[in-house]
Amino acid sequence: MSLNFKIPIKIIELDHKSFHPLIEARINNLPVNLIIDTGASRTVFDKSLVGKNLRIIEPNDSDGIQSAGIMAGNIESQFAVAESFKLGKLELYNYPVVLIDLEEINKLYLKVTGRQVHGLLGSDFLLEKNALIDYKKHCLILKIQDAEIG
């Protein structure tokens, strides 16, 4: 059996006809703003804003994990675990996350919107949770299997 979770989103206008859907969530009870980014292959969180509240997982090798961004070369990243990750009424436990440096994105976002960005909700999460973005109703709909909760 699956459950549907409707999570409110805000549509943030960056420029004329340039928009980002933003969702408010909680990581280990810390309120966070996440950009819903269907172009991001992974869900990532800012290591300086969120990382100190998470349990870091040491990589198997000393080189760590490498990510790549469309506008940058390799981006240093590391794995961590959130004891809880809450989006609306959906709460996930011991949720694995990836931490990267989002300082430059945050500077730009703060300047344009006055909001801080704590992470990007990427395609990995959206696909895994059978997500549907309803822009007209301003909500993110997640279809979750019972076994995934708790």
mmCIF file with all atom_site columns, C-alpha atoms in Angstrom:
data_model
loop_
_atom_site.group_PDB
_atom_site.id
_atom_site.type_symbol
_atom_site.label_atom_id
_atom_site.label_alt_id
_atom_site.label_comp_id
_atom_site.label_asym_id
_atom_site.label_entity_id
_atom_site.label_seq_id
_atom_site.pdbx_PDB_ins_code
_atom_site.Cartn_x
_atom_site.Cartn_y
_atom_site.Cartn_z
_atom_site.occupancy
_atom_site.B_iso_or_equiv
_atom_site.pdbx_formal_charge
_atom_site.auth_seq_id
_atom_site.auth_comp_id
_atom_site.auth_asym_id
_atom_site.auth_atom_id
_atom_site.pdbx_PDB_model_num
ATOM 1   C CA . MET A 1 1   ? 0.000  0.000  0.000   1.00 0.00 ? 1   MET A CA 1
ATOM 2   C CA . SER A 1 2   ? 1.244  3.490  -0.744  1.00 0.00 ? 2   SER A CA 1
ATOM 3   C CA . LEU A 1 3   ? 0.598  6.775  1.020   1.00 0.00 ? 3   LEU A CA 1
ATOM 4   C CA . ASN A 1 4   ? 0.509  10.198 -0.598  1.00 0.00 ? 4   ASN A CA 1
ATOM 5   C CA . PHE A 1 5   ? 2.147  13.134 1.142   1.00 0.00 ? 5   PHE A CA 1
ATOM 6   C CA . LYS A 1 6   ? 1.380  16.647 -0.106  1.00 0.00 ? 6   LYS A CA 1
ATOM 7   C CA . ILE A 1 7   ? 4.089  19.064 0.918   1.00 0.00 ? 7   ILE A CA 1
ATOM 8   C CA . PRO A 1 8   ? 3.659  22.805 0.311   1.00 0.00 ? 8   PRO A CA 1
ATOM 9   C CA . ILE A 1 9   ? 6.213  24.496 -1.921  1.00 0.00 ? 9   ILE A CA 1
ATOM 10  C CA . LYS A 1 10  ? 6.970  28.145 -2.515  1.00 0.00 ? 10  LYS A CA 1
ATOM 11  C CA . ILE A 1 11  ? 7.766  29.382 -5.988  1.00 0.00 ? 11  ILE A CA 1
ATOM 12  C CA . ILE A 1 12  ? 10.623 31.868 -5.701  1.00 0.00 ? 12  ILE A CA 1
ATOM 13  C CA . GLU A 1 13  ? 11.133 34.291 -8.592  1.00 0.00 ? 13  GLU A CA 1
ATOM 14  C CA . LEU A 1 14  ? 14.823 34.958 -9.157  1.00 0.00 ? 14  LEU A CA 1
ATOM 15  C CA . ASP A 1 15  ? 14.434 37.130 -12.250 1.00 0.00 ? 15  ASP A CA 1
ATOM 16  C CA . HIS A 1 16  ? 11.637 37.920 -14.610 1.00 0.00 ? 16  HIS A CA 1
ATOM 17  C CA . LYS A 1 17  ? 10.310 34.466 -15.621 1.00 0.00 ? 17  LYS A CA 1
ATOM 18  C CA . SER A 1 18  ? 13.071 32.600 -13.756 1.00 0.00 ? 18  SER A CA 1
ATOM 19  C CA . PHE A 1 19  ? 11.757 30.507 -10.871 1.00 0.00 ? 19  PHE A CA 1
ATOM 20  C CA . HIS A 1 20  ? 12.885 27.985 -8.254  1.00 0.00 ? 20  HIS A CA 1
ATOM 21  C CA . PRO A 1 21  ? 10.504 25.756 -6.308  1.00 0.00 ? 21  PRO A CA 1
ATOM 22  C CA . LEU A 1 22  ? 11.509 25.817 -2.638  1.00 0.00 ? 22  LEU A CA 1
ATOM 23  C CA . ILE A 1 23  ? 10.460 23.440 0.107   1.00 0.00 ? 23  ILE A CA 1
ATOM 24  C CA . GLU A 1 24  ? 10.804 23.890 3.848   1.00 0.00 ? 24  GLU A CA 1
ATOM 25  C CA . ALA A 1 25  ? 11.945 20.764 5.695   1.00 0.00 ? 25  ALA A CA 1
ATOM 26  C CA . ARG A 1 26  ? 13.720 19.683 8.862   1.00 0.00 ? 26  ARG A CA 1
ATOM 27  C CA . ILE A 1 27  ? 17.005 17.809 9.273   1.00 0.00 ? 27  ILE A CA 1
ATOM 28  C CA . ASN A 1 28  ? 17.422 16.543 12.859  1.00 0.00 ? 28  ASN A CA 1
ATOM 29  C CA . ASN A 1 29  ? 14.848 19.160 13.853  1.00 0.00 ? 29  ASN A CA 1
ATOM 30  C CA . LEU A 1 30  ? 16.856 21.973 12.180  1.00 0.00 ? 30  LEU A CA 1
ATOM 31  C CA . PRO A 1 31  ? 14.627 23.999 9.805   1.00 0.00 ? 31  PRO A CA 1
ATOM 32  C CA . VAL A 1 32  ? 16.067 23.995 6.273   1.00 0.00 ? 32  VAL A CA 1
ATOM 33  C CA . ASN A 1 33  ? 15.203 25.516 2.883   1.00 0.00 ? 33  ASN A CA 1
ATOM 34  C CA . LEU A 1 34  ? 15.693 23.152 -0.043  1.00 0.00 ? 34  LEU A CA 1
ATOM 35  C CA . ILE A 1 35  ? 15.511 23.993 -3.725  1.00 0.00 ? 35  ILE A CA 1
ATOM 36  C CA . ILE A 1 36  ? 13.711 21.278 -5.666  1.00 0.00 ? 36  ILE A CA 1
ATOM 37  C CA . ASP A 1 37  ? 16.247 20.685 -8.430  1.00 0.00 ? 37  ASP A CA 1
ATOM 38  C CA . THR A 1 38  ? 15.198 18.095 -11.007 1.00 0.00 ? 38  THR A CA 1
ATOM 39  C CA . GLY A 1 39  ? 18.496 18.717 -12.818 1.00 0.00 ? 39  GLY A CA 1
ATOM 40  C CA . ALA A 1 40  ? 20.549 17.678 -9.783  1.00 0.00 ? 40  ALA A CA 1
ATOM 41  C CA . SER A 1 41  ? 21.326 13.976 -9.880  1.00 0.00 ? 41  SER A CA 1
ATOM 42  C CA . ARG A 1 42  ? 21.866 13.832 -6.098  1.00 0.00 ? 42  ARG A CA 1
ATOM 43  C CA . THR A 1 43  ? 20.218 15.415 -3.105  1.00 0.00 ? 43  THR A CA 1
ATOM 44  C CA . VAL A 1 44  ? 22.876 17.477 -1.333  1.00 0.00 ? 44  VAL A CA 1
ATOM 45  C CA . PHE A 1 45  ? 23.103 19.647 1.764   1.00 0.00 ? 45  PHE A CA 1
ATOM 46  C CA . ASP A 1 46  ? 25.416 22.518 2.635   1.00 0.00 ? 46  ASP A CA 1
ATOM 47  C CA . LYS A 1 47  ? 28.210 21.148 4.812   1.00 0.00 ? 47  LYS A CA 1
ATOM 48  C CA . SER A 1 48  ? 28.740 24.420 6.700   1.00 0.00 ? 48  SER A CA 1
ATOM 49  C CA . LEU A 1 49  ? 25.040 25.023 7.482   1.00 0.00 ? 49  LEU A CA 1
ATOM 50  C CA . VAL A 1 50  ? 23.796 21.475 8.025   1.00 0.00 ? 50  VAL A CA 1
ATOM 51  C CA . GLY A 1 51  ? 26.873 19.264 8.403   1.00 0.00 ? 51  GLY A CA 1
ATOM 52  C CA . LYS A 1 52  ? 27.538 19.996 12.061  1.00 0.00 ? 52  LYS A CA 1
ATOM 53  C CA . ASN A 1 53  ? 24.104 18.528 12.920  1.00 0.00 ? 53  ASN A CA 1
ATOM 54  C CA . LEU A 1 54  ? 24.733 15.200 11.167  1.00 0.00 ? 54  LEU A CA 1
ATOM 55  C CA . ARG A 1 55  ? 26.724 12.039 11.765  1.00 0.00 ? 55  ARG A CA 1
ATOM 56  C CA . ILE A 1 56  ? 29.569 11.950 9.230   1.00 0.00 ? 56  ILE A CA 1
ATOM 57  C CA . ILE A 1 57  ? 30.332 8.623  7.582   1.00 0.00 ? 57  ILE A CA 1
ATOM 58  C CA . GLU A 1 58  ? 34.003 8.111  6.900   1.00 0.00 ? 58  GLU A CA 1
ATOM 59  C CA . PRO A 1 59  ? 34.680 6.992  3.309   1.00 0.00 ? 59  PRO A CA 1
ATOM 60  C CA . ASN A 1 60  ? 36.328 3.663  2.607   1.00 0.00 ? 60  ASN A CA 1
ATOM 61  C CA . ASP A 1 61  ? 39.253 5.452  0.998   1.00 0.00 ? 61  ASP A CA 1
ATOM 62  C CA . SER A 1 62  ? 41.058 8.626  2.005   1.00 0.00 ? 62  SER A CA 1
ATOM 63  C CA . ASP A 1 63  ? 40.110 10.484 -1.190  1.00 0.00 ? 63  ASP A CA 1
ATOM 64  C CA . GLY A 1 64  ? 36.478 10.967 -0.205  1.00 0.00 ? 64  GLY A CA 1
ATOM 65  C CA . ILE A 1 65  ? 33.640 11.202 -2.689  1.00 0.00 ? 65  ILE A CA 1
ATOM 66  C CA . GLN A 1 66  ? 33.734 13.410 -5.748  1.00 0.00 ? 66  GLN A CA 1
ATOM 67  C CA . SER A 1 67  ? 30.740 15.167 -7.276  1.00 0.00 ? 67  SER A CA 1
ATOM 68  C CA . ALA A 1 68  ? 30.571 17.352 -10.333 1.00 0.00 ? 68  ALA A CA 1
ATOM 69  C CA . GLY A 1 69  ? 28.437 20.395 -10.971 1.00 0.00 ? 69  GLY A CA 1
ATOM 70  C CA . ILE A 1 70  ? 27.349 21.763 -14.317 1.00 0.00 ? 70  ILE A CA 1
ATOM 71  C CA . MET A 1 71  ? 29.141 25.067 -13.656 1.00 0.00 ? 71  MET A CA 1
ATOM 72  C CA . ALA A 1 72  ? 32.183 23.720 -11.829 1.00 0.00 ? 72  ALA A CA 1
ATOM 73  C CA . GLY A 1 73  ? 34.795 21.009 -11.869 1.00 0.00 ? 73  GLY A CA 1
ATOM 74  C CA . ASN A 1 74  ? 34.945 18.390 -9.171  1.00 0.00 ? 74  ASN A CA 1
ATOM 75  C CA . ILE A 1 75  ? 33.206 19.288 -5.930  1.00 0.00 ? 75  ILE A CA 1
ATOM 76  C CA . GLU A 1 76  ? 34.473 17.723 -2.729  1.00 0.00 ? 76  GLU A CA 1
ATOM 77  C CA . SER A 1 77  ? 31.688 15.896 -0.953  1.00 0.00 ? 77  SER A CA 1
ATOM 78  C CA . GLN A 1 78  ? 31.159 13.481 1.911   1.00 0.00 ? 78  GLN A CA 1
ATOM 79  C CA . PHE A 1 79  ? 28.462 11.153 3.196   1.00 0.00 ? 79  PHE A CA 1
ATOM 80  C CA . ALA A 1 80  ? 26.524 11.721 6.392   1.00 0.00 ? 80  ALA A CA 1
ATOM 81  C CA . VAL A 1 81  ? 23.373 10.423 8.054   1.00 0.00 ? 81  VAL A CA 1
ATOM 82  C CA . ALA A 1 82  ? 20.413 12.453 9.284   1.00 0.00 ? 82  ALA A CA 1
ATOM 83  C CA . GLU A 1 83  ? 18.705 10.847 12.249  1.00 0.00 ? 83  GLU A CA 1
ATOM 84  C CA . SER A 1 84  ? 15.503 12.389 10.911  1.00 0.00 ? 84  SER A CA 1
ATOM 85  C CA . PHE A 1 85  ? 14.554 14.099 7.661   1.00 0.00 ? 85  PHE A CA 1
ATOM 86  C CA . LYS A 1 86  ? 11.083 15.613 7.798   1.00 0.00 ? 86  LYS A CA 1
ATOM 87  C CA . LEU A 1 87  ? 9.148  17.013 4.842   1.00 0.00 ? 87  LEU A CA 1
ATOM 88  C CA . GLY A 1 88  ? 5.635  18.035 5.841   1.00 0.00 ? 88  GLY A CA 1
ATOM 89  C CA . LYS A 1 89  ? 4.082  15.017 7.593   1.00 0.00 ? 89  LYS A CA 1
ATOM 90  C CA . LEU A 1 90  ? 6.602  12.580 6.091   1.00 0.00 ? 90  LEU A CA 1
ATOM 91  C CA . GLU A 1 91  ? 9.466  11.739 8.443   1.00 0.00 ? 91  GLU A CA 1
ATOM 92  C CA . LEU A 1 92  ? 12.349 9.521  7.307   1.00 0.00 ? 92  LEU A CA 1
ATOM 93  C CA . TYR A 1 93  ? 14.840 8.094  9.793   1.00 0.00 ? 93  TYR A CA 1
ATOM 94  C CA . ASN A 1 94  ? 18.591 7.432  9.438   1.00 0.00 ? 94  ASN A CA 1
ATOM 95  C CA . TYR A 1 95  ? 18.468 9.037  6.024   1.00 0.00 ? 95  TYR A CA 1
ATOM 96  C CA . PRO A 1 96  ? 21.789 9.062  4.103   1.00 0.00 ? 96  PRO A CA 1
ATOM 97  C CA . VAL A 1 97  ? 22.796 12.472 2.736   1.00 0.00 ? 97  VAL A CA 1
ATOM 98  C CA . VAL A 1 98  ? 25.651 14.034 0.784   1.00 0.00 ? 98  VAL A CA 1
ATOM 99  C CA . LEU A 1 99  ? 27.351 17.198 2.039   1.00 0.00 ? 99  LEU A CA 1
ATOM 100 C CA . ILE A 1 100 ? 28.987 19.757 -0.261  1.00 0.00 ? 100 ILE A CA 1
ATOM 101 C CA . ASP A 1 101 ? 29.986 23.427 -0.084  1.00 0.00 ? 101 ASP A CA 1
ATOM 102 C CA . LEU A 1 102 ? 27.025 25.571 -1.222  1.00 0.00 ? 102 LEU A CA 1
ATOM 103 C CA . GLU A 1 103 ? 28.573 28.878 -0.115  1.00 0.00 ? 103 GLU A CA 1
ATOM 104 C CA . GLU A 1 104 ? 28.592 30.485 -3.576  1.00 0.00 ? 104 GLU A CA 1
ATOM 105 C CA . ILE A 1 105 ? 25.006 29.441 -4.308  1.00 0.00 ? 105 ILE A CA 1
ATOM 106 C CA . ASN A 1 106 ? 24.003 30.792 -0.900  1.00 0.00 ? 106 ASN A CA 1
ATOM 107 C CA . LYS A 1 107 ? 25.639 34.171 -1.506  1.00 0.00 ? 107 LYS A CA 1
ATOM 108 C CA . LEU A 1 108 ? 23.743 34.598 -4.761  1.00 0.00 ? 108 LEU A CA 1
ATOM 109 C CA . TYR A 1 109 ? 20.470 33.269 -3.351  1.00 0.00 ? 109 TYR A CA 1
ATOM 110 C CA . LEU A 1 110 ? 20.651 35.492 -0.258  1.00 0.00 ? 110 LEU A CA 1
ATOM 111 C CA . LYS A 1 111 ? 21.355 38.538 -2.423  1.00 0.00 ? 111 LYS A CA 1
ATOM 112 C CA . VAL A 1 112 ? 18.427 37.871 -4.775  1.00 0.00 ? 112 VAL A CA 1
ATOM 113 C CA . THR A 1 113 ? 15.826 36.376 -2.425  1.00 0.00 ? 113 THR A CA 1
ATOM 114 C CA . GLY A 1 114 ? 16.912 37.129 1.138   1.00 0.00 ? 114 GLY A CA 1
ATOM 115 C CA . ARG A 1 115 ? 16.696 33.388 1.898   1.00 0.00 ? 115 ARG A CA 1
ATOM 116 C CA . GLN A 1 116 ? 19.386 30.912 2.804   1.00 0.00 ? 116 GLN A CA 1
ATOM 117 C CA . VAL A 1 117 ? 19.577 27.620 0.905   1.00 0.00 ? 117 VAL A CA 1
ATOM 118 C CA . HIS A 1 118 ? 20.524 24.569 2.952   1.00 0.00 ? 118 HIS A CA 1
ATOM 119 C CA . GLY A 1 119 ? 20.413 22.067 0.116   1.00 0.00 ? 119 GLY A CA 1
ATOM 120 C CA . LEU A 1 120 ? 19.073 20.779 -3.162  1.00 0.00 ? 120 LEU A CA 1
ATOM 121 C CA . LEU A 1 121 ? 16.372 18.116 -3.309  1.00 0.00 ? 121 LEU A CA 1
ATOM 122 C CA . GLY A 1 122 ? 17.618 16.167 -6.314  1.00 0.00 ? 122 GLY A CA 1
ATOM 123 C CA . SER A 1 123 ? 16.370 13.608 -8.803  1.00 0.00 ? 123 SER A CA 1
ATOM 124 C CA . ASP A 1 124 ? 17.560 10.671 -6.684  1.00 0.00 ? 124 ASP A CA 1
ATOM 125 C CA . PHE A 1 125 ? 15.053 11.579 -3.947  1.00 0.00 ? 125 PHE A CA 1
ATOM 126 C CA . LEU A 1 126 ? 12.321 12.647 -6.382  1.00 0.00 ? 126 LEU A CA 1
ATOM 127 C CA . LEU A 1 127 ? 12.539 9.395  -8.350  1.00 0.00 ? 127 LEU A CA 1
ATOM 128 C CA . GLU A 1 128 ? 12.787 7.188  -5.247  1.00 0.00 ? 128 GLU A CA 1
ATOM 129 C CA . LYS A 1 129 ? 9.710  8.842  -3.712  1.00 0.00 ? 129 LYS A CA 1
ATOM 130 C CA . ASN A 1 130 ? 7.681  8.929  -6.970  1.00 0.00 ? 130 ASN A CA 1
ATOM 131 C CA . ALA A 1 131 ? 7.448  12.709 -6.767  1.00 0.00 ? 131 ALA A CA 1
ATOM 132 C CA . LEU A 1 132 ? 5.105  14.952 -8.672  1.00 0.00 ? 132 LEU A CA 1
ATOM 133 C CA . ILE A 1 133 ? 5.504  18.730 -8.602  1.00 0.00 ? 133 ILE A CA 1
ATOM 134 C CA . ASP A 1 134 ? 2.140  20.477 -8.908  1.00 0.00 ? 134 ASP A CA 1
ATOM 135 C CA . TYR A 1 135 ? 3.071  24.054 -9.750  1.00 0.00 ? 135 TYR A CA 1
ATOM 136 C CA . LYS A 1 136 ? -0.550 25.205 -9.957  1.00 0.00 ? 136 LYS A CA 1
ATOM 137 C CA . LYS A 1 137 ? -1.389 23.957 -6.443  1.00 0.00 ? 137 LYS A CA 1
ATOM 138 C CA . HIS A 1 138 ? 2.092  24.795 -5.079  1.00 0.00 ? 138 HIS A CA 1
ATOM 139 C CA . CYS A 1 139 ? 2.788  21.352 -3.666  1.00 0.00 ? 139 CYS A CA 1
ATOM 140 C CA . LEU A 1 140 ? 5.147  18.426 -3.962  1.00 0.00 ? 140 LEU A CA 1
ATOM 141 C CA . ILE A 1 141 ? 3.332  15.084 -3.926  1.00 0.00 ? 141 ILE A CA 1
ATOM 142 C CA . LEU A 1 142 ? 5.286  12.044 -2.769  1.00 0.00 ? 142 LEU A CA 1
ATOM 143 C CA . LYS A 1 143 ? 3.936  8.497  -3.166  1.00 0.00 ? 143 LYS A CA 1
ATOM 144 C CA . ILE A 1 144 ? 5.567  6.436  -0.439  1.00 0.00 ? 144 ILE A CA 1
ATOM 145 C CA . GLN A 1 145 ? 5.329  2.691  0.139   1.00 0.00 ? 145 GLN A CA 1
ATOM 146 C CA . ASP A 1 146 ? 4.455  1.698  3.726   1.00 0.00 ? 146 ASP A CA 1
ATOM 147 C CA . ALA A 1 147 ? 7.735  -0.195 4.067   1.00 0.00 ? 147 ALA A CA 1
ATOM 148 C CA . GLU A 1 148 ? 9.741  3.010  3.487   1.00 0.00 ? 148 GLU A CA 1
ATOM 149 C CA . ILE A 1 149 ? 8.361  4.784  6.558   1.00 0.00 ? 149 ILE A CA 1
ATOM 150 C CA . GLY A 1 150 ? 9.706  4.293  10.059  1.00 0.00 ? 150 GLY A CA 1
#
